[in-house]
PDB file of C-alpha atoms in Angstrom:
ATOM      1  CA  UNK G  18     126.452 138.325 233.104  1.00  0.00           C
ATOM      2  CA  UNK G  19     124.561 138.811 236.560  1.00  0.00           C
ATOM      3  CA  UNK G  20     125.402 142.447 238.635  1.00  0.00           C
ATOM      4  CA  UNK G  21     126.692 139.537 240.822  1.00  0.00           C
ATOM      5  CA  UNK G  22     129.059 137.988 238.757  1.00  0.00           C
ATOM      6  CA  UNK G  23     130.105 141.526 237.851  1.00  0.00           C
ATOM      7  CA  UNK G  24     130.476 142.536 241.225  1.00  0.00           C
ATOM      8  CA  UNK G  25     132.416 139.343 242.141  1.00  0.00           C
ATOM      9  CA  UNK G  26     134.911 139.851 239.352  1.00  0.00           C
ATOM     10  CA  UNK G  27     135.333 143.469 240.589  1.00  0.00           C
ATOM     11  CA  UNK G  28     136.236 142.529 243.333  1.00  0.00           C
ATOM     12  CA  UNK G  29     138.611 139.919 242.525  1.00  0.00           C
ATOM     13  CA  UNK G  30     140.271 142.500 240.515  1.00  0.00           C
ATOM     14  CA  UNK G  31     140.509 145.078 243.177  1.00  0.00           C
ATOM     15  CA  UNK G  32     142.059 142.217 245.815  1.00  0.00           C
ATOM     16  CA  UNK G  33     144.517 141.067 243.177  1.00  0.00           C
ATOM     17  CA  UNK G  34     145.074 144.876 243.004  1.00  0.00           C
ATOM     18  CA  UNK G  35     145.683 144.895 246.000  1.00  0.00           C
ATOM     19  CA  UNK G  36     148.052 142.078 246.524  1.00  0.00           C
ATOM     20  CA  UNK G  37     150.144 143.256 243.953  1.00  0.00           C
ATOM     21  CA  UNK G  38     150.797 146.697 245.345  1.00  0.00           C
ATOM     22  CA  UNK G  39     151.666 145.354 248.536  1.00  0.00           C
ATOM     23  CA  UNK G  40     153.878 142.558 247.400  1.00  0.00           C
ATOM     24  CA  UNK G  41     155.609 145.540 245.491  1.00  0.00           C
ATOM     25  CA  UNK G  42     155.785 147.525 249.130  1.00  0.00           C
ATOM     26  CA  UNK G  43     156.747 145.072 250.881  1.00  0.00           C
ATOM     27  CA  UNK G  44     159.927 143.666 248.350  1.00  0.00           C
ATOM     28  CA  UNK G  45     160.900 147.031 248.822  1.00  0.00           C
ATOM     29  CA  UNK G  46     160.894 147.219 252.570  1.00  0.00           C
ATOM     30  CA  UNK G  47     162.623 144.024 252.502  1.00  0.00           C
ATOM     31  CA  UNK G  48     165.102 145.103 250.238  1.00  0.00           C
ATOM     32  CA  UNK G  49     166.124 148.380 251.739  1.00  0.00           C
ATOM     33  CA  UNK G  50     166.053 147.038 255.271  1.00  0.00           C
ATOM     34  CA  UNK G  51     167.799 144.270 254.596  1.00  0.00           C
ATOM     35  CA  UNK G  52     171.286 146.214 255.058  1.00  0.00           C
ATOM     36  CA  UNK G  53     173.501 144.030 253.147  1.00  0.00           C
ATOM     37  CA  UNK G  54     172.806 140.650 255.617  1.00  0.00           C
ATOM     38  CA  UNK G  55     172.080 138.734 252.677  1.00  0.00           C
ATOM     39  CA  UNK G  56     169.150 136.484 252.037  1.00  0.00           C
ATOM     40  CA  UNK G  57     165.557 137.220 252.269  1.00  0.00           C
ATOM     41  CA  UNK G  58     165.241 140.046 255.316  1.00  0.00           C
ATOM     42  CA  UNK G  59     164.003 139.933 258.048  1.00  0.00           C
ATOM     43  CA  UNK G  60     160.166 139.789 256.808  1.00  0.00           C
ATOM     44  CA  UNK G  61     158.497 136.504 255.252  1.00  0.00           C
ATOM     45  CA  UNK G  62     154.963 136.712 254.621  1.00  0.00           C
ATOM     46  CA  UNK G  63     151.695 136.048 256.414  1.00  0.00           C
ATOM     47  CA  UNK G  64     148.987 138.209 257.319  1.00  0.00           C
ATOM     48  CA  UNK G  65     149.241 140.895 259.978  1.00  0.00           C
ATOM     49  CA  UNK G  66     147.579 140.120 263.081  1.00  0.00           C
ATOM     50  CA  UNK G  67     146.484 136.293 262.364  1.00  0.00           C
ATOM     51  CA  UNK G  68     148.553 133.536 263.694  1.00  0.00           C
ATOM     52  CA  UNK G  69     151.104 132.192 261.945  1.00  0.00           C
ATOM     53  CA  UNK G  70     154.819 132.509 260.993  1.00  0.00           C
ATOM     54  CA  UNK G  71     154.242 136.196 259.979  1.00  0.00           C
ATOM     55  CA  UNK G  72     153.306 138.893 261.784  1.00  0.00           C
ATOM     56  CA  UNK G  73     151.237 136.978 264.334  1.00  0.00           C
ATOM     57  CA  UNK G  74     154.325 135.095 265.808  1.00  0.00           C
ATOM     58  CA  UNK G  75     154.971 138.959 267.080  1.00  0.00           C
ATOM     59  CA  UNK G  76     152.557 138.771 270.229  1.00  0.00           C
ATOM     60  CA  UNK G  77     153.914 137.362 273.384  1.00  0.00           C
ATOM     61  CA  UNK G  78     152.247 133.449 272.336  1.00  0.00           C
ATOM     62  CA  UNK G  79     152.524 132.072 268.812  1.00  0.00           C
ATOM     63  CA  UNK G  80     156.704 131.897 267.563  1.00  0.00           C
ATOM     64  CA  UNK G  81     158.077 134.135 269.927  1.00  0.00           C
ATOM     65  CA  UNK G  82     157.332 132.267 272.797  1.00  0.00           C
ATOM     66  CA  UNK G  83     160.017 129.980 271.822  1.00  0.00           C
ATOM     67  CA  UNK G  84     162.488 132.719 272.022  1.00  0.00           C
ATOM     68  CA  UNK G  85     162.535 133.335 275.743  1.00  0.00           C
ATOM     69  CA  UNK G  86     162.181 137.301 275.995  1.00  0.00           C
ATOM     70  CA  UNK G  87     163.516 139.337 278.899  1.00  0.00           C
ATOM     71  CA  UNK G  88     160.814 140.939 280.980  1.00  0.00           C
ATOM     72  CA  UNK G  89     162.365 143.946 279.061  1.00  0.00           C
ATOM     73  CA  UNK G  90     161.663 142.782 275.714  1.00  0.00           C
ATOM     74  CA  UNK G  91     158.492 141.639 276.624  1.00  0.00           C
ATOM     75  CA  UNK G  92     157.851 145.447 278.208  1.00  0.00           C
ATOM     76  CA  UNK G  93     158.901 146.871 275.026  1.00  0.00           C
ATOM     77  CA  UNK G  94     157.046 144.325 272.572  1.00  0.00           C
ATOM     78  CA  UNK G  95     153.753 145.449 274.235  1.00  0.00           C
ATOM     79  CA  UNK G  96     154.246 149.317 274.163  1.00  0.00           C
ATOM     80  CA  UNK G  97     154.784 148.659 270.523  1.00  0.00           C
ATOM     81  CA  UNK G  98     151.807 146.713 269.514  1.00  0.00           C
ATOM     82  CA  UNK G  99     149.491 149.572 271.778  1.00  0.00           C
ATOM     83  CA  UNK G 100     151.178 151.986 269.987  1.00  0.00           C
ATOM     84  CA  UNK G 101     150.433 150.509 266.584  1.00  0.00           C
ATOM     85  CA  UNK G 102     147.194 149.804 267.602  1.00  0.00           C
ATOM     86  CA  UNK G 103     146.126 153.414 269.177  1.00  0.00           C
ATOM     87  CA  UNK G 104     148.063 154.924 265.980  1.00  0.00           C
ATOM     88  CA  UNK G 105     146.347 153.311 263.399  1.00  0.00           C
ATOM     89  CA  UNK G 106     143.246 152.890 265.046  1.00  0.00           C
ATOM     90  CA  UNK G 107     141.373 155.876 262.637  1.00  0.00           C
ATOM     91  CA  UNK G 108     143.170 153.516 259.741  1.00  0.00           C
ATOM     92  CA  UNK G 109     140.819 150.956 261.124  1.00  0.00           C
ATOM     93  CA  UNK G 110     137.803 152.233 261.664  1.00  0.00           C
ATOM     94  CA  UNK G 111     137.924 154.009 258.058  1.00  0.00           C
ATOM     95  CA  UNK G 112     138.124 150.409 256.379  1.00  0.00           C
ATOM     96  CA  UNK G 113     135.299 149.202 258.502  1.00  0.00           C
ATOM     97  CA  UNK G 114     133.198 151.450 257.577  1.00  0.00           C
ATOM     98  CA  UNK G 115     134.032 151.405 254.275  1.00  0.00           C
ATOM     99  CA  UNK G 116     133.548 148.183 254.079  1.00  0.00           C
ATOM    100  CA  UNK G 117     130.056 148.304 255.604  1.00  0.00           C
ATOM    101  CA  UNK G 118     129.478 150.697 253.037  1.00  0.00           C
ATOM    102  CA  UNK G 119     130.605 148.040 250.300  1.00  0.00           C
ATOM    103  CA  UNK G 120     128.225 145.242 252.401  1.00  0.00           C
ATOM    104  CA  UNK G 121     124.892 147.974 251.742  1.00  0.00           C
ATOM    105  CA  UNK G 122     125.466 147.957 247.787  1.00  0.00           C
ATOM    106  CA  UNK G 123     124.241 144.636 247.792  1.00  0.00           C
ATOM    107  CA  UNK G 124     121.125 144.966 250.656  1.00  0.00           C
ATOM    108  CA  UNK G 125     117.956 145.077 250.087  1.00  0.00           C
ATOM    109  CA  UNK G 126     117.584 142.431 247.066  1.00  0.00           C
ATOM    110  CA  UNK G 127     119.382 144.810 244.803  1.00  0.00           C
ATOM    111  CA  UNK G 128     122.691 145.465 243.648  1.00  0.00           C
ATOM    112  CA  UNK G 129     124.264 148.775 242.859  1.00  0.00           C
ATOM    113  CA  UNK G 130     127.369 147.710 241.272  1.00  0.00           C
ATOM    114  CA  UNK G 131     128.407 151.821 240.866  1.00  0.00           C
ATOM    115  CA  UNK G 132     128.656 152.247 244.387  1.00  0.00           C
ATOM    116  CA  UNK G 133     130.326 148.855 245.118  1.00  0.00           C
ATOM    117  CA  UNK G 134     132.837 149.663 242.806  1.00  0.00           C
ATOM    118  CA  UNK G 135     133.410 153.156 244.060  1.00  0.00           C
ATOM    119  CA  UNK G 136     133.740 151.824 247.294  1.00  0.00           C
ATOM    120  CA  UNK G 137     136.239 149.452 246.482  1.00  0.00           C
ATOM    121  CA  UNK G 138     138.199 151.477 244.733  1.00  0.00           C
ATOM    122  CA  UNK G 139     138.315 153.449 248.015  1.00  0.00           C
ATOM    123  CA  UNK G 140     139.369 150.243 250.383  1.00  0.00           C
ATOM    124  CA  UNK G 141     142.268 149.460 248.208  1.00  0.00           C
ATOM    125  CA  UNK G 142     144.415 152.642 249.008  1.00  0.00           C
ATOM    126  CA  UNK G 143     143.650 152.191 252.722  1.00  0.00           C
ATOM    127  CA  UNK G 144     144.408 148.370 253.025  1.00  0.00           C
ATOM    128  CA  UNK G 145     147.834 149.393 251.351  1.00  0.00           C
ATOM    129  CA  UNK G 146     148.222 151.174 253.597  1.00  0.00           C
ATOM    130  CA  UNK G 147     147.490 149.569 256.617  1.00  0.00           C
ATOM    131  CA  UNK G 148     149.548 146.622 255.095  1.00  0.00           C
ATOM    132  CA  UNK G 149     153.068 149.431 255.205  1.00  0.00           C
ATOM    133  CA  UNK G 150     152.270 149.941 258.680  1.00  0.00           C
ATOM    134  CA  UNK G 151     151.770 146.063 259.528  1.00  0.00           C
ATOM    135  CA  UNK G 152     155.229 145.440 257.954  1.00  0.00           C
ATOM    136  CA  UNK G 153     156.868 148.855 259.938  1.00  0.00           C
ATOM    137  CA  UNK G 154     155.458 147.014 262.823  1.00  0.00           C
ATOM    138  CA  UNK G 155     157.194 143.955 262.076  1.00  0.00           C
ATOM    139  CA  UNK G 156     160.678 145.414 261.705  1.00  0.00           C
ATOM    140  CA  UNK G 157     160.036 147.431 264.974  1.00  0.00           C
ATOM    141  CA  UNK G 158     159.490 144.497 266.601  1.00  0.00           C
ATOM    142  CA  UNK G 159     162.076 142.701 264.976  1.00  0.00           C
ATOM    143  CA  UNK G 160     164.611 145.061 266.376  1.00  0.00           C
ATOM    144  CA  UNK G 161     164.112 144.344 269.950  1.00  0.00           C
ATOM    145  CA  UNK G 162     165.163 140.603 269.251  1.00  0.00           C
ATOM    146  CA  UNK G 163     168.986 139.801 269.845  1.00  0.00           C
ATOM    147  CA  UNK G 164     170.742 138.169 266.906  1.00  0.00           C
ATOM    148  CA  UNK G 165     170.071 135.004 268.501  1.00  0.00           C
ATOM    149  CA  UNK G 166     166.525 135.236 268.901  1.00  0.00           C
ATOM    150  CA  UNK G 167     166.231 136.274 265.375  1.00  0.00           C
ATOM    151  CA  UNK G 168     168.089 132.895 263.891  1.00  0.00           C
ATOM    152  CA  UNK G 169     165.970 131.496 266.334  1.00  0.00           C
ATOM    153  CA  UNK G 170     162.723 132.748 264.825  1.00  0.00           C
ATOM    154  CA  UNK G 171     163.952 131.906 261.214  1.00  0.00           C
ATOM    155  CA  UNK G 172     164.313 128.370 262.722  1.00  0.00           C
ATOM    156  CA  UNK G 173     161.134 128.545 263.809  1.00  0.00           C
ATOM    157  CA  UNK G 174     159.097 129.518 260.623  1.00  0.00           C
ATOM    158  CA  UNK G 175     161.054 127.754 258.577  1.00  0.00           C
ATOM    159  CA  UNK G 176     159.882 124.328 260.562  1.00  0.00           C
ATOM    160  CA  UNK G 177     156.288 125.653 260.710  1.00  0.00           C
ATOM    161  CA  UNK G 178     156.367 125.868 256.837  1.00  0.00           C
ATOM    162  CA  UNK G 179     157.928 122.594 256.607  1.00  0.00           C
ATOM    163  CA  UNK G 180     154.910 121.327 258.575  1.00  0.00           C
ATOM    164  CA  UNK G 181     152.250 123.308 256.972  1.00  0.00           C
ATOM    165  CA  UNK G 182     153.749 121.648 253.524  1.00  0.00           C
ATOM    166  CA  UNK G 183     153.497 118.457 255.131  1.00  0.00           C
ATOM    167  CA  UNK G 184     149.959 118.982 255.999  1.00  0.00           C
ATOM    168  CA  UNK G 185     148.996 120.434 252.668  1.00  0.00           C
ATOM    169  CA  UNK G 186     150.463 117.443 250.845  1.00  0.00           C
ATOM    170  CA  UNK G 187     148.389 115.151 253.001  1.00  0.00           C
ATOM    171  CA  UNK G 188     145.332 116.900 252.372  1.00  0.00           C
ATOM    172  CA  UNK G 189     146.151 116.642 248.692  1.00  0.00           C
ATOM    173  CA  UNK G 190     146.305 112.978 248.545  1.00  0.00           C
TER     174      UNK G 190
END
């Protein structure tokens, strides 16, 4: 097998890895926060800070612009999200430049599989990481909703996944 095909199958192992440990984190967030409401909690997938029914329906456009937030809640959505930002900012920078550091193992024509998995081994502690926080994040958020807003937002995703479906199956055919 090719350093490349090794490396590739390293790192499909360290994502998967990855994945796992922060499906784990997460199931338990959801489960302890979930303070006896029933059903799934308050958190449903997707990937912090991208747009979609997760985390990125938490800026002031994507889902939550359906829910009609006070000037208030809009105040105190933005002080979280700088605060997030500003606090995990050294988070941040570590993982890019780890991951630079994971880009220069294969520079240069060559490949030096030791130090690309070394430094993947190294990324996968901080993404966990940076995945808690994303989901703390969420639930902060989360908590400046009303009741209302929050059945609201469940509406919400639950149509946009009932479209994406849709869409998927069409692309299918």
């Amino acid at each position: 097998m090719s350093k490349l095909g090794r490396f590739k199958m390293i790192a499909v192992a360290a994502i998967s890895a990855i994945a796992l440990a922060a499906s784990i984190a997460v199931a338990q967030t959801v489960t302890t926060q979930d303070n006896g409401q029933g059903g799934r909690g308050a958190w449903h997938g997707g990937r912090g800070g991208h747009k979609g029914p997760g985390f990125g329906g938490m800026r002031e456009g994507g889902l939550f612009r359906q829910l009609n937030l006070t000037d208030d809640q809009k105040a105190k959505m933005k002080q979280i999200r700088e605060s997030f930002a500003q606090t995990n900012k050294p988070l941040r920078d570590q993982l890019r430049a780890k991951r630079q550091e994971l880009r220069q193992a294969s520079e240069g024509g060559t490949f030096n599989e030791a130090l690309a998995t070394q430094k993947l081994t190294e990324i996968a502690p901080l993404e966990a990481k940076l995945m808690g926080e994303r989901v703390k994040l969420h639930q902060e958020m989360l908590s400046v909703l009303t009741a209302e807003q929050k059945a609201q937002l469940e509406q919400a995703r639950a149509q946009f996944k009932t479209r994406q479906g849709e869409r998927r199956n069409r692309n299918n055919q």
